Amino acid sequence: YGAIESTVRAAERITMGVIVTASLLALLLSAWMIASLLKHLKILLHKFDAFAADGVPVPETPNPYQSRRDEIGQLHRHFDRMTREYDRITRENAEKQQLLQAAPGQKFFFTEKPELTEEQLRRADIILGNLQSPLQLKKCENLKWIQLNNAGTEGYCEPGLLPEGAQLANATGAYGMAISEHMIGCLFALRKKLLLYWDNQKAHCWHSEGHVKVIERSNVLVIGCGDIGMTFGRKMNALGCRVSGIRRRVSKKSDCPEWMEGMYGMDSLEELLPKADIVAMSLPGNASTYHVLSRERIALLSDNAVVLNVGRGTAIDTDALADALYTGKIAGAALDVTDPEPLPADHRLWNAPNLLITPHISGGFSLPKTLEKIVGLFADNLERYFAGQPIENLVNLQTGYRE
């Protein structure tokens, strides 16, 4: 047994030696293969660089998985569209139910504006929403009340359009949140030169545009102190700004909230404009607001002033504003509304420096919460109407403003 055990141990030692030797040989062979592969890869990369340097296109290697990835991407986009459509239909159904519950037993007809027929207009007692044209009111023989879905009332207050005794209401109060945030976003973009940096980004240009302006402690002049103007002013006060307001009528001390420096009438505009760093306009479009910011008044602004307009484009002298921007008379402007509107493609405003233009989208239904507010207002007013109570946001047909 001892001899056999010694023989086995010797065999084990020999076997281990063979294994170690084979492992070392395998390791050396692997190292040689890796070095050879790297050498060939270096040669290929060198040839690739040479081709690229000579301007010779390098043939692309077909990717067998690319078509499958494209198909999956298309499926994802299709699924997203279906999800959005499902959410839209669900939301619309919930809104319709909210209105139906506000006026039980009443007959509703839901339609899009272009599909509205003369017969439907003739039979309607109540219209919720704007018409394709205010002139359609001439067909509304039985109309008792029309509830607009925006704050502006242009065209709806013309004499003889509404039937005798019919009421007009607007959606004041629904847009302050969305439009005030839009205004603040535009203001920061201008003061911090984000438009210039966006241009630099598209040009792949890493370049400083120099000093920027501070917003805190700015003098803000709000022209048009309805829901939109007051919401914007309150938020600017929260940012540390001094806010003053201009409104059509200043009748009592309660018109000026505690956070506002002062509330003034239009007769104080020339006095306040030279002091303003930010001029925020949210005026409706009518004869009394036409060119409130005229060429003469634009000339009163300082070269640090920024003009924001989210009301109606006709409130500003467009040519005078363009001149002020091109000559550097003012620091910048943000226009969600223009005159004319839509702005023609060849209009000089498009290329004006330090100008941000958006296509009248600060309100509308860009923010879904706005539509929720409007439907809520419709439902509340329906309940009031059928309960014999005064409806909210009644409009004075003589002035076009909410009573």
Coordinates of C-alpha atoms in Angstrom, one line a residue:
Y1 CA 0.0 0.0 0.0
G2 CA 2.8 2.4 0.8
A3 CA 4.4 2.0 -2.6
I4 CA 1.0 2.5 -4.3
E5 CA 0.4 5.7 -2.2
S6 CA 3.8 7.1 -3.1
T7 CA 3.1 6.4 -6.8
V8 CA -0.3 8.1 -6.7
R9 CA 1.2 11.2 -5.0
A10 CA 3.9 11.4 -7.6
A11 CA 1.4 11.1 -10.3
E12 CA -0.6 13.9 -8.7
R13 CA 2.4 16.1 -8.6
I14 CA 3.1 15.4 -12.3
T15 CA -0.5 16.1 -13.2
M16 CA -0.5 19.4 -11.3
G17 CA 2.7 20.5 -13.0
V18 CA 1.2 19.7 -16.4
I19 CA -2.0 21.7 -15.5
V20 CA 0.0 24.7 -14.3
T21 CA 2.2 24.6 -17.5
A22 CA -0.9 24.3 -19.7
S23 CA -2.5 27.2 -17.9
L24 CA 0.6 29.4 -18.3
L25 CA 0.7 28.5 -22.0
A26 CA -3.0 29.3 -22.4
L27 CA -2.5 32.7 -20.6
L28 CA 0.5 33.6 -22.8
L29 CA -1.5 32.6 -25.9
S30 CA -4.4 34.8 -24.8
A31 CA -2.1 37.7 -24.1
W32 CA -0.6 37.3 -27.6
M33 CA -4.0 37.2 -29.2
I34 CA -5.2 40.3 -27.4
A35 CA -2.1 42.2 -28.3
S36 CA -2.5 41.2 -32.0
L37 CA -6.2 42.2 -31.9
L38 CA -5.3 45.6 -30.4
K39 CA -2.7 46.1 -33.0
H40 CA -5.1 45.5 -35.8
L41 CA -7.7 47.7 -34.2
K42 CA -5.2 50.5 -34.0
I43 CA -4.5 50.1 -37.7
L44 CA -8.2 50.2 -38.5
L45 CA -8.7 53.3 -36.4
H46 CA -5.8 54.9 -38.1
K47 CA -7.3 54.1 -41.5
F48 CA -10.7 55.5 -40.3
D49 CA -9.1 58.8 -39.2
A50 CA -7.2 59.0 -42.5
F51 CA -10.5 58.5 -44.4
A52 CA -12.3 61.0 -42.3
A53 CA -9.4 63.5 -42.7
D54 CA -9.5 63.2 -46.4
G55 CA -13.2 63.7 -46.4
V56 CA -13.9 60.2 -47.7
P57 CA -17.2 58.9 -46.2
V58 CA -16.8 55.8 -44.1
P59 CA -19.4 53.2 -44.9
E60 CA -21.8 52.5 -42.1
T61 CA -22.1 49.0 -40.7
P62 CA -25.7 47.8 -41.0
N63 CA -27.3 47.3 -37.6
P64 CA -29.6 44.3 -37.6
Y65 CA -31.4 45.5 -34.5
Q66 CA -32.1 49.1 -35.8
S67 CA -35.3 48.2 -37.7
R68 CA -36.6 46.4 -34.6
R69 CA -35.8 49.4 -32.4
D70 CA -37.6 51.6 -34.9
E71 CA -40.7 49.4 -34.7
I72 CA -40.6 49.5 -30.9
G73 CA -40.3 53.3 -31.0
Q74 CA -43.3 53.6 -33.3
L75 CA -45.3 51.3 -31.0
H76 CA -44.4 53.5 -28.0
R77 CA -45.4 56.7 -29.8
H78 CA -48.7 55.1 -30.9
F79 CA -49.4 54.0 -27.4
D80 CA -48.7 57.5 -26.1
R81 CA -51.2 58.9 -28.6
M82 CA -53.8 56.4 -27.6
T83 CA -53.2 57.2 -23.9
R84 CA -53.6 60.9 -24.5
E85 CA -56.7 60.4 -26.5
Y86 CA -58.2 58.2 -23.8
D87 CA -57.4 60.8 -21.2
R88 CA -59.0 63.5 -23.4
I89 CA -62.2 61.5 -23.9
T90 CA -62.4 60.6 -20.2
R91 CA -61.9 64.3 -19.2
E92 CA -64.5 65.5 -21.7
N93 CA -67.1 62.9 -20.4
A94 CA -66.4 64.1 -16.8
E95 CA -66.9 67.7 -17.8
K96 CA -70.1 66.9 -19.6
Q97 CA -71.4 65.0 -16.5
Q98 CA -70.5 68.0 -14.3
L99 CA -72.7 70.3 -16.5
L100 CA -75.6 67.8 -16.7
Q101 CA -75.6 67.5 -12.9
A102 CA -75.7 71.2 -12.5
A103 CA -78.9 71.5 -14.6
P104 CA -80.8 68.2 -14.2
G105 CA -83.7 67.7 -16.5
Q106 CA -82.5 70.2 -19.1
K107 CA -81.7 69.3 -22.7
F108 CA -78.1 69.7 -23.6
F109 CA -76.5 69.6 -27.0
F110 CA -72.7 69.3 -27.3
T111 CA -71.0 70.4 -30.5
E112 CA -68.0 71.9 -32.0
K113 CA -68.2 75.5 -33.2
P114 CA -67.8 74.8 -37.0
E115 CA -70.6 72.2 -36.8
L116 CA -73.2 74.5 -35.2
T117 CA -76.3 74.9 -37.3
E118 CA -78.7 77.8 -37.7
E119 CA -81.5 75.6 -36.3
Q120 CA -79.5 74.9 -33.1
L121 CA -78.8 78.6 -32.7
R122 CA -82.4 79.5 -33.1
R123 CA -83.6 77.0 -30.5
A124 CA -80.9 77.7 -27.9
D125 CA -81.9 79.3 -24.6
I126 CA -78.4 79.2 -23.2
I127 CA -75.0 79.0 -24.9
L128 CA -72.0 77.9 -23.0
G129 CA -68.8 78.9 -24.9
N130 CA -67.8 81.2 -27.7
L131 CA -69.4 81.2 -31.1
Q132 CA -67.5 80.9 -34.4
S133 CA -68.4 84.5 -34.9
P134 CA -70.4 87.0 -32.6
L135 CA -72.5 87.7 -35.7
Q136 CA -74.2 84.4 -35.2
L137 CA -76.0 85.9 -32.3
K138 CA -78.4 87.4 -34.8
K139 CA -79.8 83.9 -35.3
C140 CA -80.4 83.3 -31.6
E141 CA -84.0 84.3 -31.4
N142 CA -84.7 82.6 -28.0
L143 CA -81.4 83.2 -26.3
K144 CA -81.6 84.2 -22.6
W145 CA -77.9 84.0 -21.6
I146 CA -74.5 83.3 -23.3
Q147 CA -71.5 82.3 -21.2
L148 CA -68.2 83.0 -22.9
N149 CA -65.2 80.8 -22.2
N150 CA -62.7 83.7 -22.2
A151 CA -62.4 87.1 -20.5
G152 CA -62.5 89.2 -23.6
T153 CA -65.9 90.2 -25.0
E154 CA -64.9 91.8 -28.3
G155 CA -67.7 91.7 -30.8
Y156 CA -70.3 90.4 -28.4
C157 CA -71.4 93.8 -27.0
E158 CA -72.3 95.4 -30.4
P159 CA -75.7 97.0 -30.3
G160 CA -78.5 94.9 -31.7
L161 CA -76.6 91.5 -31.6
L162 CA -78.1 90.1 -28.4
P163 CA -81.8 89.5 -28.2
E164 CA -83.7 91.9 -25.9
G165 CA -83.1 91.0 -22.3
A166 CA -80.4 88.4 -23.0
Q167 CA -77.4 88.3 -20.6
L168 CA -73.7 88.1 -21.4
A169 CA -71.1 86.6 -19.0
N170 CA -67.4 86.0 -19.4
A171 CA -64.8 83.7 -17.8
T172 CA -62.9 86.3 -15.7
G173 CA -61.0 84.4 -13.0
A174 CA -60.2 81.3 -15.0
Y175 CA -57.0 82.5 -16.7
G176 CA -55.0 84.3 -14.0
M177 CA -52.9 81.3 -13.0
A178 CA -51.9 80.2 -16.5
I179 CA -51.2 83.6 -18.0
S180 CA -49.4 85.1 -15.0
E181 CA -47.0 82.2 -15.0
H182 CA -46.4 82.6 -18.7
M183 CA -45.6 86.3 -18.1
I184 CA -43.1 85.5 -15.4
G185 CA -41.4 82.8 -17.5
C186 CA -41.0 85.3 -20.4
L187 CA -39.7 88.0 -18.0
F188 CA -37.0 85.7 -16.7
A189 CA -36.1 84.6 -20.2
L190 CA -35.5 88.2 -21.2
R191 CA -33.7 89.4 -18.0
K192 CA -31.4 86.4 -17.8
K193 CA -30.6 86.4 -21.6
L194 CA -32.0 82.9 -22.0
L195 CA -33.0 83.6 -25.6
L196 CA -29.3 84.4 -26.5
Y197 CA -28.1 81.2 -24.8
W198 CA -30.8 79.2 -26.7
D199 CA -29.3 80.6 -29.9
N200 CA -25.8 79.7 -28.7
Q201 CA -26.9 76.2 -27.9
K202 CA -28.3 75.6 -31.3
A203 CA -25.0 76.9 -32.8
H204 CA -23.0 74.7 -30.4
C205 CA -21.4 77.8 -29.1
W206 CA -20.0 77.9 -25.6
H207 CA -20.0 81.7 -25.0
S208 CA -20.8 84.0 -22.2
E209 CA -23.3 86.8 -23.0
G210 CA -22.2 88.9 -20.1
H211 CA -24.1 90.6 -17.3
V212 CA -27.8 89.9 -16.7
K213 CA -30.5 92.0 -14.9
V214 CA -32.0 91.3 -11.5
I215 CA -35.8 91.1 -11.1
E216 CA -36.0 91.5 -7.3
R217 CA -36.7 95.2 -6.3
S218 CA -37.9 96.0 -9.8
N219 CA -40.7 98.6 -10.3
V220 CA -43.6 96.8 -11.9
L221 CA -46.5 98.7 -13.5
V222 CA -49.5 96.6 -14.2
I223 CA -51.8 98.1 -16.8
G224 CA -55.2 96.3 -16.6
C225 CA -55.9 95.1 -13.0
G226 CA -58.4 92.4 -13.6
D227 CA -57.8 88.8 -12.6
I228 CA -54.8 88.3 -14.8
G229 CA -53.0 91.6 -14.0
M230 CA -53.7 91.3 -10.2
T231 CA -52.5 87.7 -10.1
F232 CA -49.3 88.6 -12.0
G233 CA -48.8 91.6 -9.6
R234 CA -49.2 89.5 -6.5
K235 CA -46.6 87.0 -7.7
M236 CA -44.2 89.8 -8.6
N237 CA -44.6 91.3 -5.2
A238 CA -43.8 87.8 -3.7
L239 CA -40.5 88.0 -5.8
G240 CA -39.6 91.2 -4.0
C241 CA -40.8 93.8 -6.5
R242 CA -42.6 97.1 -6.0
V243 CA -46.0 96.9 -7.8
S244 CA -48.3 99.7 -9.0
G245 CA -51.5 99.3 -10.9
I246 CA -53.5 101.2 -13.6
R247 CA -57.1 100.5 -14.0
R248 CA -60.1 102.1 -15.8
R249 CA -61.8 103.3 -12.6
V250 CA -60.4 103.8 -9.2
S251 CA -63.3 104.4 -6.9
K252 CA -62.4 103.3 -3.4
K253 CA -59.4 102.5 -1.2
S254 CA -60.3 98.8 -1.3
D255 CA -59.2 98.8 -5.0
C256 CA -55.6 98.8 -3.8
P257 CA -54.5 95.6 -1.9
E258 CA -51.9 95.9 0.8
W259 CA -49.1 94.4 -1.3
M260 CA -49.5 97.0 -4.0
E261 CA -47.7 100.4 -3.8
G262 CA -50.7 102.2 -5.3
M263 CA -53.7 101.9 -7.7
Y264 CA -54.1 104.7 -10.2
G265 CA -56.3 105.7 -13.1
M266 CA -55.3 106.1 -16.7
D267 CA -54.6 109.8 -16.2
S268 CA -51.5 108.8 -14.1
L269 CA -49.9 106.7 -16.9
E270 CA -47.5 109.3 -18.2
E271 CA -46.2 109.9 -14.7
L272 CA -45.6 106.2 -13.9
L273 CA -44.2 104.9 -17.2
P274 CA -40.7 106.5 -16.8
K275 CA -40.3 104.8 -13.4
A276 CA -41.3 101.3 -14.6
D277 CA -38.7 98.5 -15.1
I278 CA -41.5 96.1 -16.1
V279 CA -44.7 97.1 -17.9
A280 CA -47.3 94.3 -17.8
M281 CA -50.4 94.8 -20.0
S282 CA -53.5 92.6 -19.8
L283 CA -56.2 94.9 -21.4
P284 CA -59.2 93.8 -23.4
G285 CA -59.6 95.0 -27.0
N286 CA -62.0 98.0 -27.4
A287 CA -61.9 101.6 -28.4
S288 CA -60.8 102.8 -25.0
T289 CA -57.7 100.6 -24.9
Y290 CA -56.5 101.2 -28.5
H291 CA -52.8 102.2 -28.5
V292 CA -52.8 102.7 -24.7
L293 CA -49.0 102.3 -25.2
S294 CA -48.6 104.8 -28.0
R295 CA -45.4 106.0 -29.6
E296 CA -45.4 109.0 -27.3
R297 CA -45.8 106.8 -24.2
I298 CA -43.2 104.3 -25.4
A299 CA -40.8 107.2 -25.6
L300 CA -41.3 107.8 -21.9
L301 CA -39.9 104.3 -21.0
S302 CA -36.4 103.9 -19.7
D303 CA -33.8 101.8 -21.6
N304 CA -34.1 99.2 -18.8
A305 CA -37.8 98.7 -19.4
V306 CA -39.4 95.4 -20.5
V307 CA -42.9 95.3 -21.9
L308 CA -45.1 92.3 -21.5
N309 CA -48.4 92.1 -23.4
V310 CA -51.0 89.3 -22.9
G311 CA -54.2 91.2 -23.4
R312 CA -54.8 92.4 -27.0
G313 CA -52.3 93.4 -29.6
T314 CA -54.1 96.6 -30.4
A315 CA -53.2 98.1 -27.0
I316 CA -49.7 98.8 -28.3
D317 CA -48.5 100.8 -31.3
T318 CA -46.8 97.9 -33.1
D319 CA -44.5 100.1 -35.3
A320 CA -43.4 102.2 -32.4
L321 CA -42.6 99.1 -30.3
A322 CA -40.6 97.7 -33.2
D323 CA -38.6 100.9 -33.5
A324 CA -37.9 100.9 -29.8
L325 CA -36.6 97.4 -29.9
Y326 CA -34.4 97.9 -33.0
T327 CA -32.9 101.1 -31.6
G328 CA -32.4 99.8 -28.1
K329 CA -34.8 102.4 -26.6
I330 CA -36.2 99.6 -24.3
A331 CA -34.5 96.5 -23.0
G332 CA -37.0 94.0 -24.4
A333 CA -40.5 92.8 -24.8
A334 CA -42.6 89.6 -24.7
L335 CA -45.8 89.5 -26.8
D336 CA -48.4 86.8 -26.6
V337 CA -50.7 89.0 -28.7
T338 CA -49.9 91.2 -31.7
D339 CA -51.4 93.7 -34.1
P340 CA -52.0 92.4 -36.7
E341 CA -52.7 88.9 -35.4
P342 CA -51.7 86.4 -36.6
L343 CA -48.4 88.2 -37.2
P344 CA -47.5 88.0 -41.0
A345 CA -44.4 85.9 -41.7
D346 CA -42.6 89.0 -43.3
H347 CA -43.4 91.4 -40.4
R348 CA -40.4 93.2 -39.0
L349 CA -41.2 92.2 -35.4
W350 CA -40.1 88.6 -36.0
N351 CA -36.4 89.7 -36.2
A352 CA -36.5 92.4 -33.5
P353 CA -33.8 92.0 -30.9
N354 CA -34.7 91.0 -27.3
L355 CA -38.2 90.1 -28.3
L356 CA -40.1 86.9 -27.4
I357 CA -43.3 86.1 -29.4
T358 CA -45.8 83.4 -28.6
P359 CA -49.0 82.8 -30.8
H360 CA -51.7 83.8 -28.3
I361 CA -51.3 80.7 -26.2
S362 CA -50.7 82.0 -22.7
G363 CA -54.4 81.5 -22.0
G364 CA -56.7 79.2 -24.0
F365 CA -56.5 75.6 -22.8
S366 CA -52.7 75.2 -23.0
L367 CA -52.9 74.6 -19.2
P368 CA -55.6 71.9 -18.6
K369 CA -56.3 73.5 -15.2
T370 CA -57.8 76.5 -17.0
L371 CA -60.4 74.3 -18.7
E372 CA -61.3 72.8 -15.3
K373 CA -61.9 76.3 -13.9
I374 CA -64.0 77.3 -16.9
V375 CA -66.2 74.2 -16.7
G376 CA -66.6 74.8 -12.9
L377 CA -67.7 78.4 -13.6
F378 CA -70.2 77.1 -16.2
A379 CA -71.6 74.6 -13.8
D380 CA -71.9 77.2 -10.9
N381 CA -73.6 79.7 -13.2
L382 CA -76.0 77.0 -14.4
E383 CA -77.0 76.2 -10.9
R384 CA -77.5 79.9 -10.2
Y385 CA -79.5 80.5 -13.3
F386 CA -82.0 77.8 -12.7
A387 CA -82.2 78.7 -9.0
G388 CA -83.2 82.2 -10.0
Q389 CA -80.0 83.7 -8.5
P390 CA -77.7 86.3 -10.2
I391 CA -75.0 84.7 -12.3
E392 CA -71.4 85.5 -11.9
N393 CA -69.3 87.6 -14.3
L394 CA -72.1 89.4 -15.9
V395 CA -70.8 91.8 -18.5
N396 CA -71.9 95.4 -18.9
L397 CA -72.9 95.7 -22.6
Q398 CA -72.0 99.4 -22.7
T399 CA -68.4 99.0 -21.5
G400 CA -67.6 95.4 -22.3
Y401 CA -66.3 94.9 -18.8
R402 CA -67.6 92.7 -16.0
E403 CA -70.0 94.5 -13.8

